[in-house]
Short mmCIF file of C-alpha atoms and ligand atoms in Angstrom, two decimals:
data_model
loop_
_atom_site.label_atom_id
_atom_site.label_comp_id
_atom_site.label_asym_id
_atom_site.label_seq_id
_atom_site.Cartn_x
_atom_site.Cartn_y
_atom_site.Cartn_z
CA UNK A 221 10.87 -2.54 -51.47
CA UNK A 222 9.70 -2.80 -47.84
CA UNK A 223 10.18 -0.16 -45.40
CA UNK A 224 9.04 -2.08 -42.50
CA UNK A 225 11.40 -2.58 -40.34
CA UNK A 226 12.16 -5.65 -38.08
CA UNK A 227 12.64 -4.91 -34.27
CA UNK A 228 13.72 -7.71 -31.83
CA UNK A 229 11.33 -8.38 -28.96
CA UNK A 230 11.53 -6.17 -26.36
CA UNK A 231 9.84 -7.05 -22.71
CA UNK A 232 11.09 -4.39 -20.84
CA UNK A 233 13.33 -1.26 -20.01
CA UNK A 234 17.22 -2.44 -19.47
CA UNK A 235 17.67 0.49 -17.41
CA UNK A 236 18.17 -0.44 -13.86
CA UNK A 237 15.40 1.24 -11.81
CA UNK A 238 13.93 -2.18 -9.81
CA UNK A 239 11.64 -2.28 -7.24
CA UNK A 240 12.56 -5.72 -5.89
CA UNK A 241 9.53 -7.33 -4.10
CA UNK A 242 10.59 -9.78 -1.48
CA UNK A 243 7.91 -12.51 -1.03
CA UNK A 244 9.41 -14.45 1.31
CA UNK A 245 9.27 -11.62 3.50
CA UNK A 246 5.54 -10.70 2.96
CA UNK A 247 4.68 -14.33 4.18
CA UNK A 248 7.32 -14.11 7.23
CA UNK A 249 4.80 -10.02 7.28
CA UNK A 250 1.18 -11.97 7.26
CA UNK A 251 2.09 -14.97 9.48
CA UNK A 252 2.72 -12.54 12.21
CA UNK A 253 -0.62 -10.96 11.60
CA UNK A 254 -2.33 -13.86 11.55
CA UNK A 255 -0.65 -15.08 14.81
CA UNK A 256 -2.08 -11.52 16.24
CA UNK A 257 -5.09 -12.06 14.65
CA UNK A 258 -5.88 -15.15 16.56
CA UNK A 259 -9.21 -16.34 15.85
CA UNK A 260 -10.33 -13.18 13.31
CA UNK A 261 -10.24 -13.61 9.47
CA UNK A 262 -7.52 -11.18 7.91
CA UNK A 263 -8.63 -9.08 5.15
CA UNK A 264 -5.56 -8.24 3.28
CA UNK A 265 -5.46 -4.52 1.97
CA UNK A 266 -4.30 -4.59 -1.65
CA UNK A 267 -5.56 -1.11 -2.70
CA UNK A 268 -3.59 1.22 -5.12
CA UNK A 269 -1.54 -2.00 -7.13
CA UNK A 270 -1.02 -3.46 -3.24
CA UNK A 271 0.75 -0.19 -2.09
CA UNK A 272 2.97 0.24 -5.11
CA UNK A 273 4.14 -3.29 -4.65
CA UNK A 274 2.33 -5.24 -7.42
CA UNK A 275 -1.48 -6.43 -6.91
CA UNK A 276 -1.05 -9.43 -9.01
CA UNK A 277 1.75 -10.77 -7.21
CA UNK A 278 1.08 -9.67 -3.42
CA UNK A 279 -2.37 -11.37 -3.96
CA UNK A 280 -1.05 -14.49 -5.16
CA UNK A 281 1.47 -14.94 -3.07
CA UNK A 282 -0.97 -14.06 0.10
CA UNK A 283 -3.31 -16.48 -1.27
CA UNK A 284 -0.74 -18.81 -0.90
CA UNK A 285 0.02 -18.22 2.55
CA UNK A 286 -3.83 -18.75 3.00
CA UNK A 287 -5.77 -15.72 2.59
CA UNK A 288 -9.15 -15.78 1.64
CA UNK A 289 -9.66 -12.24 1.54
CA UNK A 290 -8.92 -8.95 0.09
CA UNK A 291 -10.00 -5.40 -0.38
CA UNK A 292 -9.34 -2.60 -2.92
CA UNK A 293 -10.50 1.17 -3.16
CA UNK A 294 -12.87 0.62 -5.67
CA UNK A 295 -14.84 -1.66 -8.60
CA UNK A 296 -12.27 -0.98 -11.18
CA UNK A 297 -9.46 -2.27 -9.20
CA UNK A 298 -11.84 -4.99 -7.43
CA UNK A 299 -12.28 -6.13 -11.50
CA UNK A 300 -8.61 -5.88 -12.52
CA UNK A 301 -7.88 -8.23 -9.42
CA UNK A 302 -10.81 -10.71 -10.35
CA UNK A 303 -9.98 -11.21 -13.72
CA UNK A 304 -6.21 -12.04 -13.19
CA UNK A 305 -7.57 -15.40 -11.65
CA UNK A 306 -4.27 -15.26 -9.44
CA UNK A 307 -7.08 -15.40 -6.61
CA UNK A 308 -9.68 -18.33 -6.11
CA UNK A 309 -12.87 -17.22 -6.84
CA UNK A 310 -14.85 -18.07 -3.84
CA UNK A 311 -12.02 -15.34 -2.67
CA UNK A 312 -14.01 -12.27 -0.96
CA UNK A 313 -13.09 -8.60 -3.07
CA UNK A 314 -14.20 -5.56 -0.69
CA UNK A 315 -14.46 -2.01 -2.45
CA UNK A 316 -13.44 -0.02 0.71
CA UNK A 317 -14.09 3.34 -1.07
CA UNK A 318 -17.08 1.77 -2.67
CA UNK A 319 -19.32 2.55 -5.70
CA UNK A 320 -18.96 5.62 -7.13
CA UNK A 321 -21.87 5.00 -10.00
CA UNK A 322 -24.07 2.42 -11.08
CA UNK A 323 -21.81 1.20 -13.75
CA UNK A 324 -19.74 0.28 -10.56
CA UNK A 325 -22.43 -1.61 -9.29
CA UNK A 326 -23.01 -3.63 -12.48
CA UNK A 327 -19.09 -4.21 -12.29
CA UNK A 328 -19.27 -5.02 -8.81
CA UNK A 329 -22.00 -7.38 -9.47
CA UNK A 330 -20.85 -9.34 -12.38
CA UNK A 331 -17.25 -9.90 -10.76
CA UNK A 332 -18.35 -10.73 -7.69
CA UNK A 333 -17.26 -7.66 -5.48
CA UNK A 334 -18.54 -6.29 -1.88
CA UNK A 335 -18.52 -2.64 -1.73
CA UNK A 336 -18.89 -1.02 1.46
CA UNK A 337 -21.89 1.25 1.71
CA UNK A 338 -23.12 4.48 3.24
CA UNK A 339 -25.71 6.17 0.96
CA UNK A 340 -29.33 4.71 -0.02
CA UNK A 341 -28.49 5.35 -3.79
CA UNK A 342 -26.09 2.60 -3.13
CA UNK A 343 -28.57 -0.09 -2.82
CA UNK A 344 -30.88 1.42 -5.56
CA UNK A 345 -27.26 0.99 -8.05
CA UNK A 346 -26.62 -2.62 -6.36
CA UNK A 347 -31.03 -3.37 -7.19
CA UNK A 348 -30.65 -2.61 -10.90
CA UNK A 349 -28.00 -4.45 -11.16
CA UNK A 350 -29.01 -7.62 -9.81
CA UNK A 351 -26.39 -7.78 -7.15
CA UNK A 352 -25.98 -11.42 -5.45
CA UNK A 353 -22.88 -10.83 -3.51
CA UNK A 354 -22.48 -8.97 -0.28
CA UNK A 355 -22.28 -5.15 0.94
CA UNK A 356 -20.45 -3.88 3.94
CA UNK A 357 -22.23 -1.02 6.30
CA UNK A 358 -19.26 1.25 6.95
CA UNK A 359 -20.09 3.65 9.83
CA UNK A 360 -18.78 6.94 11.10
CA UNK A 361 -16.87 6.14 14.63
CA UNK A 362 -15.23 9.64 14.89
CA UNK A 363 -13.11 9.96 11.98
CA UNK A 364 -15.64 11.54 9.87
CA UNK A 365 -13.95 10.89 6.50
CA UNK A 366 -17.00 8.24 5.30
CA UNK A 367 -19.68 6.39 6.80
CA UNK A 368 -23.69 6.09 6.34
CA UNK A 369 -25.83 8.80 7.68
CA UNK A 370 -27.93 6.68 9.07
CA UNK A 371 -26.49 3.06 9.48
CA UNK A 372 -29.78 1.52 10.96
CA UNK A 373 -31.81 2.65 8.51
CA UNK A 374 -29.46 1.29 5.38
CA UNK A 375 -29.47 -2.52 6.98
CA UNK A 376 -33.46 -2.68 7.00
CA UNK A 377 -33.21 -1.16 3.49
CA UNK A 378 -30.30 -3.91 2.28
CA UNK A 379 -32.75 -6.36 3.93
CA UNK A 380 -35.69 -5.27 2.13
CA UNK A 381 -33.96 -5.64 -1.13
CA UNK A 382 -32.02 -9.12 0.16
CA UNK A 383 -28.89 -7.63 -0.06
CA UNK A 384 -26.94 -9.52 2.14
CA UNK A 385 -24.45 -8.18 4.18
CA UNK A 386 -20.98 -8.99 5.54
CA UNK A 387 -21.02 -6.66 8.23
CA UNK A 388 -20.11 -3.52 9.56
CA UNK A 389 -16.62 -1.67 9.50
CA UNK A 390 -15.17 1.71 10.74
CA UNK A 391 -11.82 3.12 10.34
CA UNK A 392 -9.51 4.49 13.13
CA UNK A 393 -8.18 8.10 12.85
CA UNK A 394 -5.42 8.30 15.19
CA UNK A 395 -4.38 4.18 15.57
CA UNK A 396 -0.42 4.76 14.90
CA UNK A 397 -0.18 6.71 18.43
CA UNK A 398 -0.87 3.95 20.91
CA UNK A 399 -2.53 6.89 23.79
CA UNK A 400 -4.37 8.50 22.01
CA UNK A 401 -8.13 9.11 23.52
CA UNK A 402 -9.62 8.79 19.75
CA UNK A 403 -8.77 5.34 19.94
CA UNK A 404 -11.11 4.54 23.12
CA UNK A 405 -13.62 6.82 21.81
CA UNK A 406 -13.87 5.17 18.24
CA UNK A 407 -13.79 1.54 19.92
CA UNK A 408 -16.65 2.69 22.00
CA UNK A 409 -18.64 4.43 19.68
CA UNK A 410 -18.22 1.47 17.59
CA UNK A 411 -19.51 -0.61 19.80
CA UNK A 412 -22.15 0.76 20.70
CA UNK A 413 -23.73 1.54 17.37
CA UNK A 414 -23.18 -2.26 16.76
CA UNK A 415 -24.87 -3.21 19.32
CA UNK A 416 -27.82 -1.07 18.88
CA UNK A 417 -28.20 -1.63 15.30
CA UNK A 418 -27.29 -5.18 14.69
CA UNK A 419 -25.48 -7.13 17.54
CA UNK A 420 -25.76 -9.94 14.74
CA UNK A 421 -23.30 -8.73 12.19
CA UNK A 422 -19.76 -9.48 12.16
CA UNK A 423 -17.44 -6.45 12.93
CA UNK A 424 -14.04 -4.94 11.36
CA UNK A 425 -12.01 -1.87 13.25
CA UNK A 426 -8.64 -2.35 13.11
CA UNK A 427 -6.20 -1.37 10.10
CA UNK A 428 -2.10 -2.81 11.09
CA UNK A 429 -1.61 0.15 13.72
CA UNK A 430 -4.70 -0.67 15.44
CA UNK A 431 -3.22 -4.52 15.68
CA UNK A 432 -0.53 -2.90 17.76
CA UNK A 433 -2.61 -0.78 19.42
CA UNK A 434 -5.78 -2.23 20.36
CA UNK A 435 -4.34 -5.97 20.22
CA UNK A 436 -8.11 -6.82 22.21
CA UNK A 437 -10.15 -5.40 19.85
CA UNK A 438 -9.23 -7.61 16.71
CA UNK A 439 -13.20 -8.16 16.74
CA UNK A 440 -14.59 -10.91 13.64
CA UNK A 441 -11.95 -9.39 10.67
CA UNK A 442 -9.03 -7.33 10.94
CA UNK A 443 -7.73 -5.42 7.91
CA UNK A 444 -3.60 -4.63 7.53
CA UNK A 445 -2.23 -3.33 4.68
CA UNK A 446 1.09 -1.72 5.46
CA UNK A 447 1.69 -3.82 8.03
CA UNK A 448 1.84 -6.89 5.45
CA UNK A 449 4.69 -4.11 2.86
CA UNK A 450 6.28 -4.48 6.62
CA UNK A 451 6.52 -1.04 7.68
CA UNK A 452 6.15 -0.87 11.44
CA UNK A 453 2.91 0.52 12.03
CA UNK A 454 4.07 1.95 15.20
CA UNK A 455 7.58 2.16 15.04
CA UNK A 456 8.10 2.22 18.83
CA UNK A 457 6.53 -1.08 19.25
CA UNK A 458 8.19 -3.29 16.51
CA UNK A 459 5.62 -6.22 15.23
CA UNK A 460 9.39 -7.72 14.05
CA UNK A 461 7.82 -7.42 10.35
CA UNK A 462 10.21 -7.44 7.10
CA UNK A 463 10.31 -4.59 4.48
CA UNK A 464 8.75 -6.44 1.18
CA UNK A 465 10.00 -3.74 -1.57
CA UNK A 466 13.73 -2.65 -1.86
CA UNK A 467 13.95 -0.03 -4.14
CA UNK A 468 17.51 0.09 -6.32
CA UNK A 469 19.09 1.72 -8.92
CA UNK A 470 22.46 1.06 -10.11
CA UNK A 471 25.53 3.56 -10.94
CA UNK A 472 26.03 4.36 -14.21
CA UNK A 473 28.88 7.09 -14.00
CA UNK A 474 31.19 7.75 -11.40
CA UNK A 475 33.73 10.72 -11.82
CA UNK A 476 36.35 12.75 -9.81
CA UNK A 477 36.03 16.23 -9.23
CA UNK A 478 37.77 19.09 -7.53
CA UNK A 479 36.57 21.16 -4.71
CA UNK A 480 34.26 24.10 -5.87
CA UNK A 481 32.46 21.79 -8.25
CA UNK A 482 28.73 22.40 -8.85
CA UNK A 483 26.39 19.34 -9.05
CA UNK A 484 23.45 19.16 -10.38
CA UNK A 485 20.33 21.39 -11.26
CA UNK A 486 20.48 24.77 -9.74
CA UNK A 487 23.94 24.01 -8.59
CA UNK A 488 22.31 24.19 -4.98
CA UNK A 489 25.45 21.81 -4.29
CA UNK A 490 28.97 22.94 -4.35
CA UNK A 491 32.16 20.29 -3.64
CA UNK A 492 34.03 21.40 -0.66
CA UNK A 493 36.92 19.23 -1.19
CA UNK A 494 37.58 16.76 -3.49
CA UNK A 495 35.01 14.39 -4.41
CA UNK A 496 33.74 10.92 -6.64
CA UNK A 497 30.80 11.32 -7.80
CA UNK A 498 27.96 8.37 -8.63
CA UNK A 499 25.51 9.40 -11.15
CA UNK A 500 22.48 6.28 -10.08
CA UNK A 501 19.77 5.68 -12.69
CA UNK A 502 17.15 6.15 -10.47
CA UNK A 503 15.14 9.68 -10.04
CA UNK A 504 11.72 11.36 -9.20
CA UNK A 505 10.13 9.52 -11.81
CA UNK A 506 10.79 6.91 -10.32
CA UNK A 507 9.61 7.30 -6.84
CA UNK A 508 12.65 9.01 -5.44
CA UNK A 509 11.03 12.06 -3.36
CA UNK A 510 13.06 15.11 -4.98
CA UNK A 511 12.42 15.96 -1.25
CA UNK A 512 15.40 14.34 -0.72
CA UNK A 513 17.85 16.21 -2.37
CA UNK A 514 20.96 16.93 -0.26
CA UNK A 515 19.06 15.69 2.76
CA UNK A 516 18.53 11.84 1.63
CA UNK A 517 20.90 8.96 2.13
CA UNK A 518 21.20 5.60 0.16
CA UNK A 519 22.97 2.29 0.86
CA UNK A 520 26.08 1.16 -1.50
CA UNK A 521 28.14 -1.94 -1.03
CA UNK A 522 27.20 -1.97 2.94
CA UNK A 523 27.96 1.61 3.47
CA UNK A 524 25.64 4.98 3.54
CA UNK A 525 26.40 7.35 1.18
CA UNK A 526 24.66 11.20 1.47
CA UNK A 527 22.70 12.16 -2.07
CA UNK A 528 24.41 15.89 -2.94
CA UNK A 529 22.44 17.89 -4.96
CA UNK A 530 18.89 17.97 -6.35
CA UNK A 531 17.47 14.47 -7.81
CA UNK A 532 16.63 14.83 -11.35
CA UNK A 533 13.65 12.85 -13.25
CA UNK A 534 15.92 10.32 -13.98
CA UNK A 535 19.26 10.07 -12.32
CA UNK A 536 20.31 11.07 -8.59
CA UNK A 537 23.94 11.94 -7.53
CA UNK A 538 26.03 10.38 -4.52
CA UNK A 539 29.24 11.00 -3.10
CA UNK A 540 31.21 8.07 -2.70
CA UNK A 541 34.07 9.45 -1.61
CA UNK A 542 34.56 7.52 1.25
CA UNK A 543 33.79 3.84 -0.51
CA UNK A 544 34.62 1.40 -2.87
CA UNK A 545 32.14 1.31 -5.81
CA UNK A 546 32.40 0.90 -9.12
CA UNK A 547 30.05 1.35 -12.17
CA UNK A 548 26.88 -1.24 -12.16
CA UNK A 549 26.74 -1.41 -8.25
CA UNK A 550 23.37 -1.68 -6.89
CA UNK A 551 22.29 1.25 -5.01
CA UNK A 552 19.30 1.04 -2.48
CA UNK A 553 17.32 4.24 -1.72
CA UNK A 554 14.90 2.00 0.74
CA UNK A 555 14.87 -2.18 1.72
CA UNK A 556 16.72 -3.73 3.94
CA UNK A 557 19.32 -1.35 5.23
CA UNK A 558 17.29 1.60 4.92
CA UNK A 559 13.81 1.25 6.42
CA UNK A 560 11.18 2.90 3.95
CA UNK A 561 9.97 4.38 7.81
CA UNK A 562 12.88 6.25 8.13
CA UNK A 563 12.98 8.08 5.13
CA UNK A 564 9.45 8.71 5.50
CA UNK A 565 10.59 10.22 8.63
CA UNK A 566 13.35 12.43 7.99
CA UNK A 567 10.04 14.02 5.22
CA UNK A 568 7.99 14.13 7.23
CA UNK A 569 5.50 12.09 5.09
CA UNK A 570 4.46 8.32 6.18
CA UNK A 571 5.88 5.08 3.98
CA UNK A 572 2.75 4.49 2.27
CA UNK A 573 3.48 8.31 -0.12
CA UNK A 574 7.02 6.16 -0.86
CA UNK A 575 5.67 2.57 -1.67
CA UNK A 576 2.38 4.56 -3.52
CA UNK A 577 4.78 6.69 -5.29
CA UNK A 578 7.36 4.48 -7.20
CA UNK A 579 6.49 5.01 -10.64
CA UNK A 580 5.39 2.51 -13.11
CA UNK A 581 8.35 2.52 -15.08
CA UNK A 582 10.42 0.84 -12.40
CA UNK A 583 10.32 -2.73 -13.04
CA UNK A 584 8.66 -4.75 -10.30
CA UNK A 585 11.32 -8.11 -9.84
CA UNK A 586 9.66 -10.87 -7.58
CA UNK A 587 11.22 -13.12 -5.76
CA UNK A 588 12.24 -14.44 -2.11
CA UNK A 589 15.61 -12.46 -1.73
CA UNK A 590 17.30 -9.70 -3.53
C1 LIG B 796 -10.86 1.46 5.42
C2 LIG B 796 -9.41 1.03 5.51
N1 LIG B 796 -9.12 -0.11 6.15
C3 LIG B 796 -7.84 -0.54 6.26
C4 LIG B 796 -6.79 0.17 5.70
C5 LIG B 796 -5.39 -0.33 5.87
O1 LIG B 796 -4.67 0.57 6.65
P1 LIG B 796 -3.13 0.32 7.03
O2 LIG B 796 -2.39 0.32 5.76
O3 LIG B 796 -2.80 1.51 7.88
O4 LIG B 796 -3.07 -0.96 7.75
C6 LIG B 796 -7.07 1.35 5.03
C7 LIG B 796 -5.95 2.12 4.45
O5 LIG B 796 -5.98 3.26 4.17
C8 LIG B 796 -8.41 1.80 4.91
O6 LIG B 796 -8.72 2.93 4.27
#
């Protein structure tokens, strides 16, 4: 007798917690940037599973819309992004936190990936391993996060060993506020080091805030990334960009209590009249900041409902009192009707900790509308 049982195929969860990826909108996101790019190449900033929003998917579908290059923190993720062949191959990979050992720079070498580099133990890694592709110099303009020591010194040493390189890039510190004197300083600096070291070399400064910012100085490649989710870079000077992820849960319980009513854990929340109650299948684990409990807001059936008491791992409470809804109703924590920069706001905390932080058991739906 056989005690093996026989279990039907299973794909995924069936419990609504979606992160609904909107691709029409992430093409309407990189035309734009390409129309500000003008004449530079855009290097689109997939990093960390493309912000939360999917790496296989985002690349795709900005390969579609043309792009012929992309960059990711480092060899591993530069590999994962290679070997799903959803990218041509002649596409360029750049590791912007670069290598981190020489078993990144075999990686790096056999799958085709330019790291950026600031350390002469780079180049010994990229020598034993017989790299043929192409480096970045990243330099030090003022932010002093990363950047080579001496950037001079590294191109004769890339040249010696016919590395080639793609050029050099810095980052901007302070590119979301549009007066701020870093930004002058770091062009400038910039500059000049480019100029002294190798006028040659094509240049890359600007992340998506620095597109709004420093429109002039798009220079040979430009690099957005949450610009192209379509968070406003700098909200005060909308780019007219479309939020690509709409994160939704449904509800799964909705009940009636009476005033004096605790909800939730620590029953920090107490009902002050009476009040219906959602229980939404969506919590922390998910990417919904407990931060927000009793502060946070979400969208139901075109109205905005406050979130009363704490969020829980898995489930969040609303009080829908004043609406119509019913059990199954989509509920949208950020999308469409509630910008993922607004709720970053009212945290204090930027959208990229939101999009970064949905959790991988949300299911990632693609598609052009919701
Ligand atoms: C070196 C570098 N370039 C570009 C970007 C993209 O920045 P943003 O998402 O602000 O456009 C990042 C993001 O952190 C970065 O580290």
């Amino acid at each position: 007798m056989s005690h093996i049982a026989t279990y039907p195929t299973v794909q995924s969860t069936n419990r609504p917690a979606m992160a609904h990826i909107n691709h029409q909108h992430l093409q309407h996101n990189y035309a734009l940037l390409q129309e500000r790019a003008g004449s530079a190449e855009i290097m689109a900033v997939v990093k960390a599973n493309a912000y939360g929003h999917g790496i296989e998917s985002i690349a795709s579908s900005l390969s579609d819309a043309g792009c012929q290059s992309f960059a990711v923190t480092d060899a591993y993720e530069g590999f994962v992004l290679r070997q799903s062949l959803v990218i041509q191959n002649s596409v360029e990979i750049t590791l912007l936190s670069g290598l981190f050992s020489p078993a990144d720079a075999e990686l790096a070498s056999s799958a085709r990936l330019s790291p950026i580099i600031t350390e002469d133990q780079h180049i010994q890694w990229l020598q034993d391993a017989d790299f043929n592709a192409h480096v970045w110099i990243k330099v030090d303009s003022g932010m002093n996060r990363m950047g080579a020591a001496d950037p001079a010194k590294l191109i004769r040493q890339c040249r010696e060993a016919n590395i080639s390189i793609c050029g050099i890039m810095s980052h901007l510190a302070c590119a979301d506020e549009c007066d701020h004197p870093m930004n002058q300083i770091q062009f400038e600096r910039f500059t000049q080091i480019c100029d002294e070291i190798a006028p040659e070399l094509p240049r890359s400064l600007l992340n998506s805030a620095g597109m709004v910012t420093m429109p002039e100085h798009t220079m040979s490649i430009v690099r957005p990334g949450i610009a192209l989710y379509g968070a406003e870079p700098v909200p005060s000077t909308p780019m007219g960009l479309k939020p690509v992820m709409s994160l939704h849960g449904s509800i799964m319980q909705l009940r009636e209590v009476p005033s004096g009513t605790p909800v939730s854990y620590g029953a920090s929340f107490v009902a002050s009249q009476s009040t219906s109650i959602a229980t939404v299948s969506l919590g922390y684990a998910d990417g919904v900041p407990r931060a927000l409990s009793g502060i946070g807001s979400v969208y139901i059936n075109g109205s905005i409902c406050p979130i009363i008491g704490r969020v829980c791992m898995d489930y969040t409470m609303i009080d829908v009192s004043h609406i119509d809804a019913a059990v199954g109703d989509q509920v949208e924590f950020w999308g469409d009707h509630i910008l993922a920069n607004d709720v970053a706001t009212q945290l204090n905390t930027i959208s990229y900790t939101l999009f970064t932080g949905v959790g991988s058991r949300a299911q990632r739906i693609n598609g052009t509308s919701l």
